[in-house]
PDB file of C-alpha atoms in Angstrom:
ATOM      1  CA  MET O   1     126.713  15.269 -61.709  1.00 74.00           C
ATOM      2  CA  GLU O   2     126.705  15.241 -64.980  1.00 88.00           C
ATOM      3  CA  ALA O   3     123.182  15.734 -66.742  1.00 91.00           C
ATOM      4  CA  SER O   4     124.279  13.058 -69.147  1.00 91.00           C
ATOM      5  CA  ASP O   5     124.758  10.994 -65.245  1.00 90.00           C
ATOM      6  CA  ILE O   6     121.068  11.671 -64.685  1.00 91.00           C
ATOM      7  CA  TYR O   7     120.123  10.684 -67.841  1.00 92.00           C
ATOM      8  CA  LYS O   8     121.608   7.133 -67.949  1.00 90.00           C
ATOM      9  CA  CYS O   9     119.986   6.372 -64.996  1.00 90.00           C
ATOM     10  CA  ILE O  10     116.525   7.321 -65.931  1.00 91.00           C
ATOM     11  CA  ALA O  11     116.478   5.525 -68.352  1.00 93.00           C
ATOM     12  CA  ASP O  12     116.722   2.178 -67.449  1.00 94.00           C
ATOM     13  CA  ALA O  13     112.697   1.295 -66.250  1.00 93.00           C
ATOM     14  CA  GLN O  14     113.885  -0.300 -63.070  1.00 95.00           C
ATOM     15  CA  ARG O  15     115.559   2.220 -61.921  1.00 96.00           C
ATOM     16  CA  LEU O  16     113.573   4.803 -63.083  1.00 96.00           C
ATOM     17  CA  ARG O  17     110.809   2.956 -61.458  1.00 96.00           C
ATOM     18  CA  ILE O  18     112.793   3.273 -57.813  1.00 97.00           C
ATOM     19  CA  LEU O  19     113.569   7.247 -57.905  1.00 96.00           C
ATOM     20  CA  ASN O  20     109.689   7.524 -58.529  1.00 96.00           C
ATOM     21  CA  LEU O  21     108.946   5.370 -55.566  1.00 97.00           C
ATOM     22  CA  LEU O  22     111.513   7.128 -53.152  1.00 97.00           C
ATOM     23  CA  ASN O  23     109.450   9.999 -54.847  1.00 96.00           C
ATOM     24  CA  ALA O  24     107.842   9.503 -52.506  1.00 95.00           C
ATOM     25  CA  GLY O  25     108.839   7.860 -49.270  1.00 94.00           C
ATOM     26  CA  PRO O  26     111.129   6.180 -47.245  1.00 94.00           C
ATOM     27  CA  LEU O  27     111.301   2.894 -48.027  1.00 94.00           C
ATOM     28  CA  CYS O  28     112.485  -0.327 -46.802  1.00 92.00           C
ATOM     29  CA  VAL O  29     114.869  -3.110 -50.227  1.00 92.00           C
ATOM     30  CA  CYS O  30     112.672  -5.745 -49.513  1.00 90.00           C
ATOM     31  CA  HIS O  31     109.137  -3.968 -50.235  1.00 93.00           C
ATOM     32  CA  LEU O  32     111.588  -2.347 -53.588  1.00 95.00           C
ATOM     33  CA  GLN O  33     111.549  -5.748 -54.334  1.00 94.00           C
ATOM     34  CA  GLU O  34     108.295  -6.780 -53.718  1.00 93.00           C
ATOM     35  CA  ILE O  35     106.451  -4.078 -55.773  1.00 95.00           C
ATOM     36  CA  LEU O  36     109.373  -4.667 -58.505  1.00 95.00           C
ATOM     37  CA  ASP O  37     109.145  -7.825 -58.845  1.00 94.00           C
ATOM     38  CA  ALA O  38     112.641  -7.918 -58.576  1.00 94.00           C
ATOM     39  CA  THR O  39     115.880 -10.172 -56.789  1.00 92.00           C
ATOM     40  CA  GLN O  40     117.622  -8.526 -54.263  1.00 89.00           C
ATOM     41  CA  VAL O  41     120.469  -8.800 -55.352  1.00 92.00           C
ATOM     42  CA  LYS O  42     118.961  -6.918 -59.287  1.00 93.00           C
ATOM     43  CA  MET O  43     118.053  -3.960 -57.050  1.00 94.00           C
ATOM     44  CA  SER O  44     121.458  -4.222 -54.987  1.00 92.00           C
ATOM     45  CA  LYS O  45     122.937  -3.541 -57.701  1.00 94.00           C
ATOM     46  CA  GLN O  46     119.888  -0.906 -59.116  1.00 95.00           C
ATOM     47  CA  LEU O  47     120.541   0.780 -55.295  1.00 96.00           C
ATOM     48  CA  ALA O  48     124.136   1.502 -55.483  1.00 94.00           C
ATOM     49  CA  ILE O  49     124.607   2.496 -58.800  1.00 93.00           C
ATOM     50  CA  MET O  50     121.846   5.181 -58.041  1.00 94.00           C
ATOM     51  CA  LYS O  51     123.749   5.596 -54.977  1.00 94.00           C
ATOM     52  CA  GLN O  52     127.100   5.923 -56.118  1.00 93.00           C
ATOM     53  CA  LEU O  53     125.606   8.972 -58.242  1.00 91.00           C
ATOM     54  CA  GLY O  54     124.064  10.711 -54.998  1.00 92.00           C
ATOM     55  CA  LEU O  55     120.713   9.889 -56.035  1.00 94.00           C
ATOM     56  CA  LEU O  56     120.186   8.217 -53.114  1.00 95.00           C
ATOM     57  CA  GLU O  57     120.907   7.554 -49.217  1.00 95.00           C
ATOM     58  CA  SER O  58     120.611   4.839 -46.707  1.00 94.00           C
ATOM     59  CA  HIS O  59     120.153   4.123 -43.362  1.00 92.00           C
ATOM     60  CA  ARG O  60     120.220   0.763 -41.240  1.00 90.00           C
ATOM     61  CA  GLU O  61     116.789   0.319 -38.631  1.00 86.00           C
ATOM     62  CA  GLY O  62     117.650  -3.028 -37.332  1.00 85.00           C
ATOM     63  CA  THR O  63     117.868  -5.399 -39.872  1.00 85.00           C
ATOM     64  CA  TRP O  64     116.430  -3.303 -42.217  1.00 84.00           C
ATOM     65  CA  MET O  65     118.005  -1.319 -45.058  1.00 89.00           C
ATOM     66  CA  ILE O  66     116.431   2.141 -45.929  1.00 93.00           C
ATOM     67  CA  TYR O  67     115.904   4.123 -48.307  1.00 96.00           C
ATOM     68  CA  SER O  68     115.141   8.189 -50.070  1.00 95.00           C
ATOM     69  CA  LEU O  69     116.330  10.470 -52.292  1.00 96.00           C
ATOM     70  CA  THR O  70     118.765  12.447 -51.264  1.00 94.00           C
ATOM     71  CA  GLN O  71     117.360  16.082 -50.047  1.00 93.00           C
ATOM     72  CA  PRO O  72     116.810  18.242 -51.889  1.00 92.00           C
ATOM     73  CA  VAL O  73     116.015  16.493 -54.979  1.00 90.00           C
ATOM     74  CA  ASN O  74     117.787  16.967 -57.631  1.00 90.00           C
ATOM     75  CA  GLY O  75     115.373  19.535 -60.090  1.00 92.00           C
ATOM     76  CA  LEU O  76     116.679  17.625 -63.023  1.00 93.00           C
ATOM     77  CA  ILE O  77     114.971  13.854 -61.930  1.00 93.00           C
ATOM     78  CA  GLN O  78     112.097  16.077 -60.264  1.00 94.00           C
ATOM     79  CA  SER O  79     110.955  17.590 -63.276  1.00 94.00           C
ATOM     80  CA  ASN O  80     111.034  14.642 -64.968  1.00 93.00           C
ATOM     81  CA  LEU O  81     108.815  12.982 -62.546  1.00 93.00           C
ATOM     82  CA  ASP O  82     106.343  15.185 -62.916  1.00 93.00           C
ATOM     83  CA  TYR O  83     105.937  14.911 -66.452  1.00 93.00           C
ATOM     84  CA  LEU O  84     105.646  11.248 -66.293  1.00 92.00           C
ATOM     85  CA  LEU O  85     103.504  11.252 -63.758  1.00 90.00           C
ATOM     86  CA  ALA O  86     101.436  13.257 -65.994  1.00 90.00           C
ATOM     87  CA  ALA O  87     102.211  12.214 -69.548  1.00 88.00           C
ATOM     88  CA  GLN O  88      99.281   9.282 -71.074  1.00 83.00           C
ATOM     89  CA  CYS O  89     101.866   6.487 -71.797  1.00 84.00           C
ATOM     90  CA  ALA O  90     102.950   2.515 -71.003  1.00 83.00           C
ATOM     91  CA  GLU O  91     105.650   3.328 -68.946  1.00 83.00           C
ATOM     92  CA  CYS O  92     103.753   6.432 -66.974  1.00 89.00           C
ATOM     93  CA  ASN O  93     101.167   3.732 -66.322  1.00 91.00           C
ATOM     94  CA  GLN O  94     103.530   1.774 -65.061  1.00 93.00           C
ATOM     95  CA  LEU O  95     104.793   4.161 -62.400  1.00 94.00           C
ATOM     96  CA  GLN O  96     101.300   5.190 -61.244  1.00 93.00           C
ATOM     97  CA  GLN O  97     100.901   1.605 -60.806  1.00 95.00           C
ATOM     98  CA  ASP O  98     103.501   1.751 -58.603  1.00 96.00           C
ATOM     99  CA  LEU O  99     102.129   4.364 -56.234  1.00 95.00           C
ATOM    100  CA  GLN O 100      98.934   2.109 -56.118  1.00 95.00           C
ATOM    101  CA  THR O 101     100.813  -0.164 -54.615  1.00 95.00           C
ATOM    102  CA  ARG O 102     103.078   1.018 -52.859  1.00 95.00           C
ATOM    103  CA  SER O 103     100.651   3.407 -51.076  1.00 93.00           C
ATOM    104  CA  LYS O 104      98.737  -0.419 -50.065  1.00 92.00           C
ATOM    105  CA  ILE O 105     102.109  -1.038 -48.345  1.00 90.00           C
ATOM    106  CA  VAL O 106     102.872   1.667 -46.436  1.00 88.00           C
ATOM    107  CA  GLN O 107      98.587   1.211 -45.155  1.00 86.00           C
ATOM    108  CA  SER O 108      98.818  -1.873 -44.699  1.00 84.00           C
ATOM    109  CA  LEU O 109     102.452  -1.643 -42.702  1.00 81.00           C
ATOM    110  CA  ALA O 110     100.742   1.656 -40.144  1.00 78.00           C
ATOM    111  CA  GLN O 111      97.356  -0.539 -39.532  1.00 78.00           C
ATOM    112  CA  SER O 112      98.981  -3.821 -38.473  1.00 72.00           C
ATOM    113  CA  LYS O 113     101.900  -4.206 -35.869  1.00 62.00           C
ATOM    114  CA  SER O 114     104.766  -5.446 -37.815  1.00 60.00           C
ATOM    115  CA  ASP O 115     108.363  -4.912 -37.501  1.00 62.00           C
ATOM    116  CA  CYS O 116     108.341  -2.387 -39.954  1.00 60.00           C
ATOM    117  CA  PRO O 117     111.362   0.262 -39.603  1.00 60.00           C
ATOM    118  CA  LYS O 118     108.866   3.307 -38.538  1.00 51.00           C
ATOM    119  CA  SER O 119     110.182   5.485 -40.936  1.00 51.00           C
ATOM    120  CA  VAL O 120     108.833   3.366 -43.239  1.00 57.00           C
ATOM    121  CA  CYS O 121     105.016   3.292 -42.753  1.00 50.00           C
ATOM    122  CA  GLY O 122     105.100   7.312 -41.183  1.00 49.00           C
ATOM    123  CA  GLU O 123     103.265   5.612 -37.800  1.00 40.00           C
ATOM    124  CA  THR O 124     105.164   5.610 -34.872  1.00 36.00           C
ATOM    125  CA  SER O 125     101.794   3.153 -33.211  1.00 33.00           C
ATOM    126  CA  CYS O 126     102.991   0.024 -35.968  1.00 36.00           C
ATOM    127  CA  CYS O 127     106.342  -0.094 -35.245  1.00 35.00           C
TER     128      CYS O 127
END
C-alpha cells in the first residue's frame, strides 16, 4: 500500500474518525453509525473503501458485522492517530469525543444483558 493511499484515506474526516474508533478496538457497524451519526449506506461505503485498502478486517457474528483494524496496525496510520490525539485542534477534539462516546457504549453493552457480539464489549457476560 502506498503512503498516498493512506493519506487519501485519512484526509476524509469520517474515515479518520472510523480509524480512530477502531484503533480502540472492534465495533459493530451499528455502533459506528451511532457514534458518527451516519446512514448505513454512507458507513458501508466508507468501510468498503478502507477494507479494499487493507486497513480493516471484518467478521460476522450472527446478524452483526464487526470491524477492526488489520493487525498489525499500519505504522503510518498509528503515527498519525497518536499525533492527532495529542494535538489541540477542532478535529482532534472530535476524535477525543468519539472515543468517549465509544467508551460509554462499550460500558453500557458490558453492563446490560444486550445481544451485542462478544468481540465488541470484551465481556462474555454481556452477550
